[in-house]
Coordinates of C-alpha atoms in Angstrom, one line a residue:
M101 CA 148.8 89.9 140.9
T102 CA 146.8 86.7 139.9
C103 CA 144.5 86.6 137.0
K104 CA 141.2 84.9 137.0
Q105 CA 141.2 81.8 134.9
V106 CA 138.4 81.3 132.5
H107 CA 137.3 78.0 131.1
T108 CA 136.0 78.0 127.6
F109 CA 133.9 75.3 126.0
S110 CA 133.8 74.4 122.4
N111 CA 130.6 73.5 120.6
T112 CA 130.4 70.0 119.3
N113 CA 129.2 69.8 115.7
I114 CA 126.8 66.9 115.1
H115 CA 126.4 65.5 111.6
L116 CA 123.3 63.6 110.7
K117 CA 123.9 60.6 108.4
G118 CA 121.6 59.2 105.7
E119 CA 120.5 60.4 102.3
F120 CA 116.9 61.2 101.4
K121 CA 114.9 63.0 98.8
L122 CA 111.9 65.2 99.4
S123 CA 109.8 67.4 97.2
F124 CA 112.2 70.4 97.4
S125 CA 115.7 69.9 96.0
K126 CA 118.3 72.0 94.2
N127 CA 121.7 71.3 92.8
N128 CA 123.1 74.6 93.7
N129 CA 124.4 74.7 97.2
S130 CA 126.8 77.7 96.9
N131 CA 125.5 79.2 100.2
S132 CA 126.3 76.2 102.3
P133 CA 128.7 76.5 105.3
E134 CA 131.3 74.5 103.4
S135 CA 131.2 76.7 100.3
K136 CA 131.3 79.8 102.5
K137 CA 134.5 78.6 104.1
N138 CA 136.1 78.2 100.7
K139 CA 135.5 81.9 99.8
S140 CA 138.6 84.0 99.9
K141 CA 139.2 85.9 103.1
D142 CA 141.6 88.7 104.0
P143 CA 144.0 87.4 106.7
L144 CA 145.1 89.6 109.6
L145 CA 148.6 91.2 109.3
K146 CA 151.3 91.1 111.9
S147 CA 151.4 94.9 112.0
L148 CA 148.8 96.2 114.5
A149 CA 148.9 99.6 112.9
D150 CA 148.2 98.2 109.5
N151 CA 145.3 96.1 110.8
V152 CA 143.7 99.1 112.5
K153 CA 144.1 101.3 109.4
I154 CA 142.4 98.7 107.2
I155 CA 139.5 98.3 109.7
K156 CA 139.0 102.0 109.9
K157 CA 138.9 102.4 106.2
A158 CA 136.6 99.4 105.6
M159 CA 134.1 100.8 108.1
G160 CA 134.3 104.3 106.7
N161 CA 135.9 105.8 109.8
S162 CA 132.5 105.6 111.5
N163 CA 132.5 107.3 114.9
D164 CA 130.5 104.5 116.6
I165 CA 133.4 102.0 115.9
I166 CA 135.6 102.5 119.0
I167 CA 139.3 101.4 118.6
R168 CA 141.5 101.9 121.6
E169 CA 145.2 101.0 121.5
V170 CA 146.9 100.3 124.9
D171 CA 149.9 98.5 126.3
I172 CA 149.7 95.5 128.5
L173 CA 152.4 93.5 130.4
K174 CA 154.1 96.1 132.6
T175 CA 157.7 94.9 132.1
D176 CA 157.5 93.4 128.6
K177 CA 155.3 95.8 126.7
Q178 CA 152.7 94.3 124.4
R179 CA 150.7 96.6 122.2
I180 CA 147.0 95.6 121.7
A181 CA 143.9 97.2 120.1
I182 CA 140.5 96.8 121.7
I183 CA 137.7 97.2 119.0
Y184 CA 133.9 97.3 119.6
A185 CA 130.8 99.1 118.3
D186 CA 129.3 101.7 120.6
G187 CA 125.7 100.8 121.3
L188 CA 126.0 97.1 120.4
A189 CA 128.6 96.2 123.0
D190 CA 128.2 96.5 126.8
K191 CA 130.6 99.2 127.9
T192 CA 130.4 98.0 131.5
A193 CA 131.4 94.5 130.6
I194 CA 134.3 95.8 128.4
T195 CA 135.6 98.0 131.3
D196 CA 135.2 95.4 134.1
F197 CA 136.1 92.2 132.3
I198 CA 138.5 93.2 129.5
M199 CA 140.2 96.5 130.1
E200 CA 140.6 96.1 133.8
S201 CA 141.9 92.5 133.4
L202 CA 144.4 93.4 130.7
M203 CA 145.6 96.8 131.9
L204 CA 145.6 96.3 135.7
D205 CA 145.7 92.6 136.6
I206 CA 148.5 91.4 134.3
D207 CA 152.2 91.3 135.1
S208 CA 154.9 89.9 132.9
T209 CA 155.7 86.3 133.9
P210 CA 158.7 84.2 132.9
D211 CA 156.5 82.0 130.8
T212 CA 154.6 84.7 129.0
R213 CA 157.1 85.0 126.1
E214 CA 157.7 81.3 125.9
E215 CA 154.1 80.3 125.3
D216 CA 151.6 81.7 122.9
I217 CA 150.4 85.1 124.1
I218 CA 146.9 84.5 122.7
R219 CA 146.5 81.3 124.7
Y220 CA 147.9 83.1 127.8
L221 CA 145.3 85.9 127.5
K222 CA 142.4 83.5 126.8
N223 CA 143.1 81.0 129.6
F224 CA 144.4 83.1 132.4
C225 CA 143.4 86.8 131.9
L226 CA 140.1 87.5 130.2
T227 CA 137.2 87.1 132.7
V228 CA 134.4 86.9 130.1
G229 CA 132.3 83.9 129.4
D230 CA 132.7 83.3 125.7
V231 CA 136.1 83.7 123.9
E232 CA 137.0 82.6 120.4
D233 CA 139.8 83.2 117.9
V234 CA 139.5 85.4 114.8
N235 CA 141.9 84.8 111.9
D236 CA 140.7 87.2 109.2
L237 CA 139.3 90.6 108.7
Q238 CA 135.8 89.4 107.8
S239 CA 135.6 87.6 111.1
V240 CA 136.6 90.8 112.8
Y241 CA 133.9 92.8 111.0
R242 CA 131.2 90.3 111.8
A243 CA 132.2 90.0 115.5
V244 CA 132.3 93.8 116.0
L245 CA 129.0 94.4 114.3
N246 CA 127.5 91.5 116.3
G247 CA 128.2 93.3 119.6
E248 CA 131.4 91.4 120.4
T249 CA 134.7 93.0 121.4
V250 CA 137.8 92.1 119.3
I251 CA 141.3 92.2 120.7
L252 CA 144.2 92.4 118.2
L253 CA 147.8 92.1 119.2
E254 CA 151.1 93.5 117.7
G255 CA 153.0 90.8 115.9
Q256 CA 150.1 88.3 115.9
T257 CA 148.1 87.2 112.9
K258 CA 145.3 86.0 115.1
G259 CA 143.0 87.9 117.4
I260 CA 140.4 87.3 120.2
A261 CA 136.7 87.9 120.0
T262 CA 134.9 88.2 123.4
S263 CA 131.2 88.1 124.0
T264 CA 130.2 91.5 125.3
K265 CA 126.8 91.9 123.6
S266 CA 124.6 94.6 125.1
S267 CA 121.6 93.2 127.0
K268 CA 119.3 96.1 126.0
D269 CA 116.2 94.6 124.3
R270 CA 112.5 94.9 124.5
A271 CA 111.0 93.5 127.7
I272 CA 109.0 90.3 127.5
S273 CA 105.3 91.3 127.2
Q274 CA 101.9 89.8 126.5
P275 CA 101.3 88.5 123.0
S276 CA 99.6 91.0 120.8
T277 CA 98.3 88.7 118.0
E278 CA 97.6 85.5 120.0
S279 CA 96.0 86.5 123.2
V280 CA 94.5 83.9 125.5
I281 CA 92.4 84.0 128.7
R282 CA 94.1 81.0 130.3
G283 CA 97.7 80.2 129.7
P284 CA 101.1 81.8 129.7
Q285 CA 101.1 85.5 129.1
E286 CA 104.5 85.9 127.5
S287 CA 105.7 86.4 124.0
F288 CA 109.0 86.4 122.0
T289 CA 111.1 89.5 121.6
E290 CA 113.4 90.7 118.8
T291 CA 116.5 89.1 120.4
L292 CA 117.6 85.7 119.3
R293 CA 119.1 84.5 122.6
T294 CA 116.1 85.7 124.6
N295 CA 113.8 83.7 122.3
T296 CA 115.9 80.5 122.6
A297 CA 116.0 80.9 126.4
L298 CA 112.2 81.2 126.5
I299 CA 111.9 77.9 124.7
R300 CA 114.5 76.2 126.9
R301 CA 112.5 77.3 130.0
K302 CA 109.6 75.2 128.6
I303 CA 111.7 72.2 127.5
K304 CA 114.5 71.4 130.0
D305 CA 116.0 68.6 128.0
P306 CA 119.5 68.2 126.7
N307 CA 118.1 66.7 123.5
L308 CA 116.8 70.2 122.5
W309 CA 119.4 71.0 119.9
I310 CA 120.2 74.3 118.2
K311 CA 121.9 74.6 114.8
S312 CA 123.0 78.1 113.7
R313 CA 123.2 79.7 110.3
V314 CA 124.1 83.2 109.1
I315 CA 121.9 84.4 106.2
G316 CA 122.1 87.6 104.2
D317 CA 125.3 88.8 102.5
I318 CA 124.9 92.3 103.9
T319 CA 122.7 92.0 107.0
Q320 CA 124.5 88.8 108.2
T321 CA 121.4 87.8 110.2
D322 CA 121.7 85.0 112.7
V323 CA 119.2 82.2 112.3
A324 CA 118.7 79.3 114.8
I325 CA 117.1 76.0 114.0
M326 CA 115.7 74.2 117.1
Y327 CA 114.4 70.6 117.4
I328 CA 114.4 67.8 119.8
N329 CA 116.8 65.1 118.9
G330 CA 115.2 61.7 119.0
I331 CA 111.7 63.0 118.3
A332 CA 112.1 65.2 115.2
N333 CA 112.4 63.4 111.9
D334 CA 116.1 63.6 110.7
K335 CA 115.0 63.9 107.1
I336 CA 112.9 67.0 107.9
V337 CA 115.7 68.5 109.9
K338 CA 118.2 67.9 107.1
E339 CA 115.7 69.4 104.5
V340 CA 115.3 72.5 106.6
L341 CA 119.0 73.0 106.8
E342 CA 119.5 72.5 103.1
R343 CA 116.8 75.0 102.2
L344 CA 118.3 77.6 104.5
D345 CA 121.8 77.0 103.0
Q346 CA 120.4 77.5 99.5
I347 CA 119.1 81.0 100.3
E348 CA 121.2 83.7 98.5
I349 CA 119.9 87.2 99.4
D350 CA 121.4 90.5 100.5
G351 CA 119.4 90.9 103.7
I352 CA 116.9 89.2 106.1
L353 CA 115.0 91.7 108.2
D354 CA 112.2 89.4 109.5
S355 CA 111.2 85.8 109.6
G356 CA 108.7 86.5 106.8
Y357 CA 111.7 86.6 104.4
I358 CA 112.7 83.1 105.4
E359 CA 109.1 81.8 105.3
E360 CA 108.7 82.9 101.7
L361 CA 112.0 81.5 100.6
I362 CA 111.7 78.0 102.1
Q363 CA 108.0 77.3 101.5
D364 CA 107.1 74.4 99.2
S365 CA 104.8 76.2 96.8
Q366 CA 105.0 79.9 95.9
F367 CA 101.7 80.0 94.1
T368 CA 99.2 79.2 96.8
P369 CA 97.0 81.4 99.0
F370 CA 97.4 79.0 101.9
P371 CA 100.3 79.3 104.3
T372 CA 102.6 76.2 104.5
V373 CA 104.8 77.6 107.2
Y374 CA 103.4 78.3 110.7
N375 CA 104.4 81.4 112.7
S376 CA 103.8 82.2 116.3
E377 CA 104.9 84.7 118.9
R378 CA 104.1 82.4 121.8
P379 CA 106.9 80.2 123.4
D380 CA 104.3 77.6 124.6
V381 CA 103.0 77.1 121.0
I382 CA 106.5 76.6 119.7
A383 CA 107.4 74.2 122.6
A384 CA 104.3 72.2 121.9
A385 CA 105.2 71.9 118.2
L386 CA 108.7 70.8 119.1
L387 CA 107.3 68.1 121.3
E388 CA 105.3 66.8 118.3
G389 CA 108.5 66.4 116.3
K390 CA 108.4 69.7 114.3
V391 CA 111.3 72.1 113.7
A392 CA 111.4 75.7 114.8
I393 CA 113.3 78.5 112.9
I394 CA 114.2 81.6 114.9
V395 CA 115.4 84.7 113.2
D396 CA 117.3 87.4 115.0
G397 CA 115.3 90.6 115.0
S398 CA 111.9 89.0 114.6
P399 CA 109.5 88.2 117.4
F400 CA 107.7 85.6 115.2
V401 CA 109.2 82.1 115.2
L402 CA 108.5 79.7 112.3
I403 CA 107.4 76.1 112.6
V404 CA 107.7 73.4 109.9
P405 CA 106.1 71.3 108.7
A406 CA 102.8 73.2 109.0
L407 CA 99.5 71.4 108.3
F408 CA 96.0 72.8 107.7
P409 CA 94.5 71.7 111.1
A410 CA 97.2 73.5 113.0
F411 CA 96.0 76.9 111.7
L412 CA 92.6 76.3 113.4
Q413 CA 94.0 75.1 116.7
A414 CA 94.7 77.7 119.5
A415 CA 97.1 77.3 122.4
E416 CA 94.2 77.7 124.8
D417 CA 92.5 74.6 123.5
Y418 CA 95.0 72.5 125.6
Y419 CA 94.6 74.6 128.8
Q420 CA 91.0 73.9 129.4
R421 CA 88.7 70.8 129.3
S422 CA 88.6 68.9 126.1
I423 CA 84.8 69.1 125.6
I424 CA 84.9 72.9 125.7
S425 CA 87.9 73.0 123.3
T426 CA 86.0 70.7 120.9
L427 CA 83.0 72.9 120.8
I428 CA 85.2 75.9 120.1
R429 CA 87.0 74.1 117.4
I430 CA 83.8 73.2 115.7
L431 CA 82.8 76.8 115.9
R432 CA 86.0 77.8 114.2
Y433 CA 85.5 75.4 111.3
G434 CA 81.9 76.7 111.0
G435 CA 83.2 80.3 111.0
I436 CA 85.7 79.5 108.2
F437 CA 82.8 78.0 106.1
V438 CA 80.6 81.1 106.7
S439 CA 83.4 83.5 105.9
L440 CA 84.2 81.7 102.7
M441 CA 80.8 80.8 101.4
V442 CA 78.0 83.0 102.7
P443 CA 78.6 86.1 100.4
S444 CA 78.8 83.9 97.3
L445 CA 75.7 81.9 98.4
Y446 CA 73.7 85.1 98.9
I447 CA 74.7 86.3 95.4
S448 CA 73.9 83.0 93.7
I449 CA 70.5 82.5 95.5
T450 CA 69.2 86.0 95.0
T451 CA 70.4 86.1 91.4
F452 CA 69.7 82.6 90.0
H453 CA 67.8 80.5 92.6
Q454 CA 65.1 82.6 94.2
E455 CA 62.9 79.6 94.6
M456 CA 65.2 78.3 97.4
I457 CA 64.2 81.3 99.6
P458 CA 61.1 81.1 101.7
T459 CA 58.3 83.5 100.4
P460 CA 58.2 85.8 103.5
M461 CA 62.0 86.2 103.4
L462 CA 62.0 86.7 99.6
I463 CA 59.5 89.5 100.0
S464 CA 61.5 91.1 102.7
I465 CA 64.7 91.0 100.7
A466 CA 62.9 92.3 97.6
L467 CA 61.5 95.3 99.6
Q468 CA 65.0 96.1 100.9
R469 CA 66.5 96.0 97.5
E470 CA 63.8 98.0 95.8
G471 CA 65.8 101.2 95.7
V472 CA 69.3 99.7 95.3
P473 CA 70.7 100.6 91.9
F474 CA 73.3 97.7 91.8
P475 CA 72.9 94.0 91.3
A476 CA 73.8 91.7 94.2
F477 CA 77.3 90.9 92.9
I478 CA 78.3 94.6 92.6
E479 CA 76.7 95.4 95.9
A480 CA 78.7 92.6 97.6
I481 CA 82.0 93.5 95.9
L482 CA 81.6 97.2 97.0
M483 CA 80.9 96.3 100.6
E484 CA 83.7 93.7 100.8
I485 CA 86.2 96.2 99.3
A486 CA 85.0 98.9 101.7
F487 CA 85.5 96.6 104.6
E488 CA 89.0 95.7 103.5
I489 CA 89.9 99.3 103.2
L490 CA 88.6 100.1 106.6
R491 CA 90.4 97.1 108.1
E492 CA 93.7 98.1 106.5
A493 CA 93.2 101.8 107.6
G494 CA 92.5 100.7 111.2
L495 CA 95.7 98.6 111.2
R496 CA 98.0 101.3 109.8
M497 CA 96.7 104.2 111.8
P498 CA 98.0 105.1 115.2
R499 CA 96.5 103.0 118.0
V500 CA 94.9 106.0 119.6
I501 CA 92.6 106.7 116.6
G502 CA 92.6 103.3 114.9
P503 CA 89.5 102.0 116.9
A504 CA 87.7 105.2 116.2
V505 CA 88.1 104.7 112.5
S506 CA 86.7 101.2 112.7
I507 CA 83.7 102.4 114.7
V508 CA 83.0 105.2 112.2
G509 CA 83.4 102.9 109.3
T510 CA 81.1 100.1 110.6
L511 CA 78.4 102.2 112.1
I512 CA 78.1 105.6 110.5
I513 CA 79.2 104.7 106.9
G514 CA 77.2 101.5 106.9
Q515 CA 74.0 103.1 108.2
A516 CA 74.4 106.1 105.9
A517 CA 74.9 103.7 102.9
V518 CA 71.6 101.9 103.7
E519 CA 69.7 105.1 104.2
A520 CA 71.0 106.5 101.0
G521 CA 69.8 103.4 99.1
I522 CA 73.3 102.4 97.9
V523 CA 73.3 99.0 99.6
S524 CA 70.6 96.9 101.3
A525 CA 70.5 96.2 105.0
V526 CA 70.8 92.4 104.3
M527 CA 74.1 92.9 102.5
V528 CA 75.5 94.9 105.5
I529 CA 74.5 92.1 107.8
I530 CA 76.1 89.5 105.6
V531 CA 79.3 91.4 105.2
S532 CA 79.5 92.1 108.9
I533 CA 79.0 88.4 109.8
T534 CA 81.5 87.4 107.2
A535 CA 84.1 89.8 108.5
I536 CA 83.7 88.7 112.1
C537 CA 83.9 85.0 111.2
S538 CA 87.1 85.5 109.2
F539 CA 88.9 86.4 112.4
L540 CA 87.9 83.2 114.2
S541 CA 91.0 81.5 112.9
P542 CA 93.8 81.8 115.6
A543 CA 96.3 82.2 112.8
Y544 CA 96.2 85.5 111.0
A545 CA 97.8 84.1 107.9
M546 CA 94.9 81.6 107.4
S547 CA 92.3 84.4 107.8
N548 CA 94.0 86.4 105.1
S549 CA 93.8 83.3 102.8
I550 CA 90.1 82.9 103.5
R551 CA 89.4 86.5 102.8
M552 CA 91.3 86.4 99.5
L553 CA 89.5 83.3 98.3
R554 CA 86.1 84.9 99.0
F555 CA 86.3 87.1 95.9
P556 CA 86.8 84.4 93.2
L557 CA 83.9 82.5 94.7
M558 CA 81.7 85.6 94.5
I559 CA 82.7 86.0 90.8
L560 CA 81.8 82.3 90.1
A561 CA 78.5 82.7 92.0
S562 CA 77.6 85.7 89.9
M563 CA 78.3 83.8 86.6
F564 CA 77.1 80.3 87.3
G565 CA 75.1 80.4 90.5
L566 CA 75.4 77.4 92.8
F567 CA 77.2 75.4 90.1
G568 CA 79.9 78.0 90.1
I569 CA 80.3 77.8 93.9
M570 CA 80.6 74.0 93.6
M571 CA 83.3 74.3 91.0
G572 CA 85.2 76.8 93.1
A573 CA 84.8 74.6 96.2
F574 CA 86.1 71.6 94.3
A575 CA 89.0 73.5 92.9
I576 CA 90.0 74.7 96.5
I577 CA 89.7 71.2 97.9
L578 CA 91.8 69.7 95.1
H579 CA 94.4 72.5 95.5
V580 CA 94.7 72.0 99.3
C581 CA 95.0 68.3 98.9
S582 CA 97.9 68.7 96.4
L583 CA 99.9 70.9 98.8
R584 CA 102.9 69.7 100.8
S585 CA 104.8 71.2 103.7
F586 CA 108.3 69.8 103.7
G587 CA 107.1 66.6 102.1
I588 CA 104.2 66.1 104.5
P589 CA 100.6 66.2 103.0
Y590 CA 99.0 69.6 103.9
T591 CA 95.6 68.1 104.8
A592 CA 96.9 65.3 107.1
P593 CA 95.3 63.7 109.1
F594 CA 92.2 64.1 107.0
A595 CA 93.8 63.2 103.6
P596 CA 95.5 60.8 104.0
L597 CA 93.2 59.6 106.7
I598 CA 95.1 58.7 109.9
P599 CA 92.6 57.4 112.5
S600 CA 95.0 57.7 115.4
D601 CA 95.6 61.4 114.7
Q602 CA 91.8 62.3 114.7
K603 CA 92.0 62.6 118.5
D604 CA 93.6 66.1 118.0
A605 CA 92.1 67.2 114.7
I606 CA 88.5 68.7 114.9
V607 CA 87.5 66.8 118.1
L608 CA 90.0 67.1 120.9
F609 CA 90.1 64.0 123.1
S610 CA 91.0 64.1 126.8
R611 CA 94.6 64.2 127.8
D612 CA 94.5 60.5 128.7
S613 CA 93.9 59.6 125.1
L614 CA 96.7 61.7 123.5
L615 CA 99.4 59.1 123.9
T616 CA 101.0 59.3 120.4
R617 CA 102.5 62.1 118.3
P618 CA 101.4 62.9 114.7
R619 CA 102.6 60.0 112.6
L620 CA 103.5 61.7 109.4
V621 CA 105.4 64.4 111.1
N622 CA 107.2 62.1 113.5
Q623 CA 108.6 58.8 112.4
K624 CA 110.9 58.0 115.3
N625 CA 109.6 58.4 118.9
V626 CA 105.8 58.2 118.3
T627 CA 104.8 57.4 121.9
R628 CA 104.3 60.4 124.2
E629 CA 103.8 58.4 127.4
Q630 CA 102.8 54.9 128.7
K631 CA 99.2 54.7 129.7
Q632 CA 99.7 51.5 131.8
V633 CA 102.3 53.2 134.0
R634 CA 100.0 56.2 134.7
K635 CA 97.0 53.9 135.5
K636 CA 99.1 51.9 137.9
G637 CA 100.2 55.1 139.6
R638 CA 96.5 56.2 140.0
S639 CA 95.5 52.8 141.4
D640 CA 98.3 52.9 144.0
L641 CA 97.2 56.4 145.0
G642 CA 93.6 55.2 145.4
E643 CA 94.6 52.2 147.5
S644 CA 96.7 54.3 149.8

């Protein structure tokens, strides 16, 4: 019989040249790929029985680790062991492309014993797409636990790992945290290769490069770094890889682990790493010259560097007319201001600056607060804490009864508290408006930061009035201006002021005007398209 010949391709490693220095640097690089290669590894033995015995003992004789020993080559017997993890590997692929090829389609040939048996099996027999060598037991463990099938041979100190990962994963569904009315209705899943494929569907360019890392001494989590070569800044790409290589941790279960370990500042309420579950958002960020970090097992992909304006920009802004998107963006910025400042302004004005309130409104507020036993600050704190408790309870409860808890909390409890004289009706209105405005930010991480900063501003307002609010606002502004995201100023393009990037900051210009990429993020290919060429094409169309 004739075996099917399989062509295998080797990945080309691309090394970026040039030295640089950004704000994040460490001398310890013990987790780099070079240092990992230098760690001692247990080589495979020539005795197949000894190898099988060691593997069974190392994996605790777990019944989901399947090891089948068979003979191949009908005339010249060759003992092999086929090893895979039940549930992680595709049994159909193992049966059709490995066992059938090795046990039924192979005859002994005159050249079989003269040439390397490993090369013979790889090049002429195994009908699977991805085949690579394994030289040590650690590589065997990782391959098996990664869903691959390992083939070990009697008398050989080298084995074969074949790609037979099971395709069972969650179906691509609509985004749950970043829903839009107009735009793509798909989101990432927990499978790394599915996520990279979703991005490649958006960007069909060979310059979209992927670099892989394995992070976590125990979990051995696959992490992929995606960027567009020629657009992304090489210094930022190198910095991302260095920070990932410096991570030393037992396990990575979600991209949130990576986010916390690579961010520039640990002591800040503002997120400096952007995350999204939408492939179109990640593709747009890559086209701007940013770098995506994809973690196996997490449906949220990280984007660096992440600047403050990006957290107030939604994907839908670019799918509708610019004038509508501009008005919505202004509404978001106004909502952030209301969510951050209105409770503290109410406390300061009603406590220290009653003369600023019009007389009819002052009388109405005084009548409402006549039976309230608490000062405005305590009243606001109680209501804000109660809202946070109800919000957290609604999130953690089953989806069937979660909305019911929110309705009970907002309507019944709020109305009962007003009728009981515990809080005033004005405070319920203020807390409700504040809570709604806090969710105007498309990024959930930014809304969490705004809600957290609301409490210190309320404390300052209760102590110093409007002067306390001004001190708190100045402190927040100075802190935000001091932040960096992978060496890029967090408040760009506002501070430093970049006039060319104001076209996509608060006001969104028309598509004809967005001809350049963000200048601080991208230092190589700044131009998106040539305006003259497009105008010429339009004029030719009009003449025809």
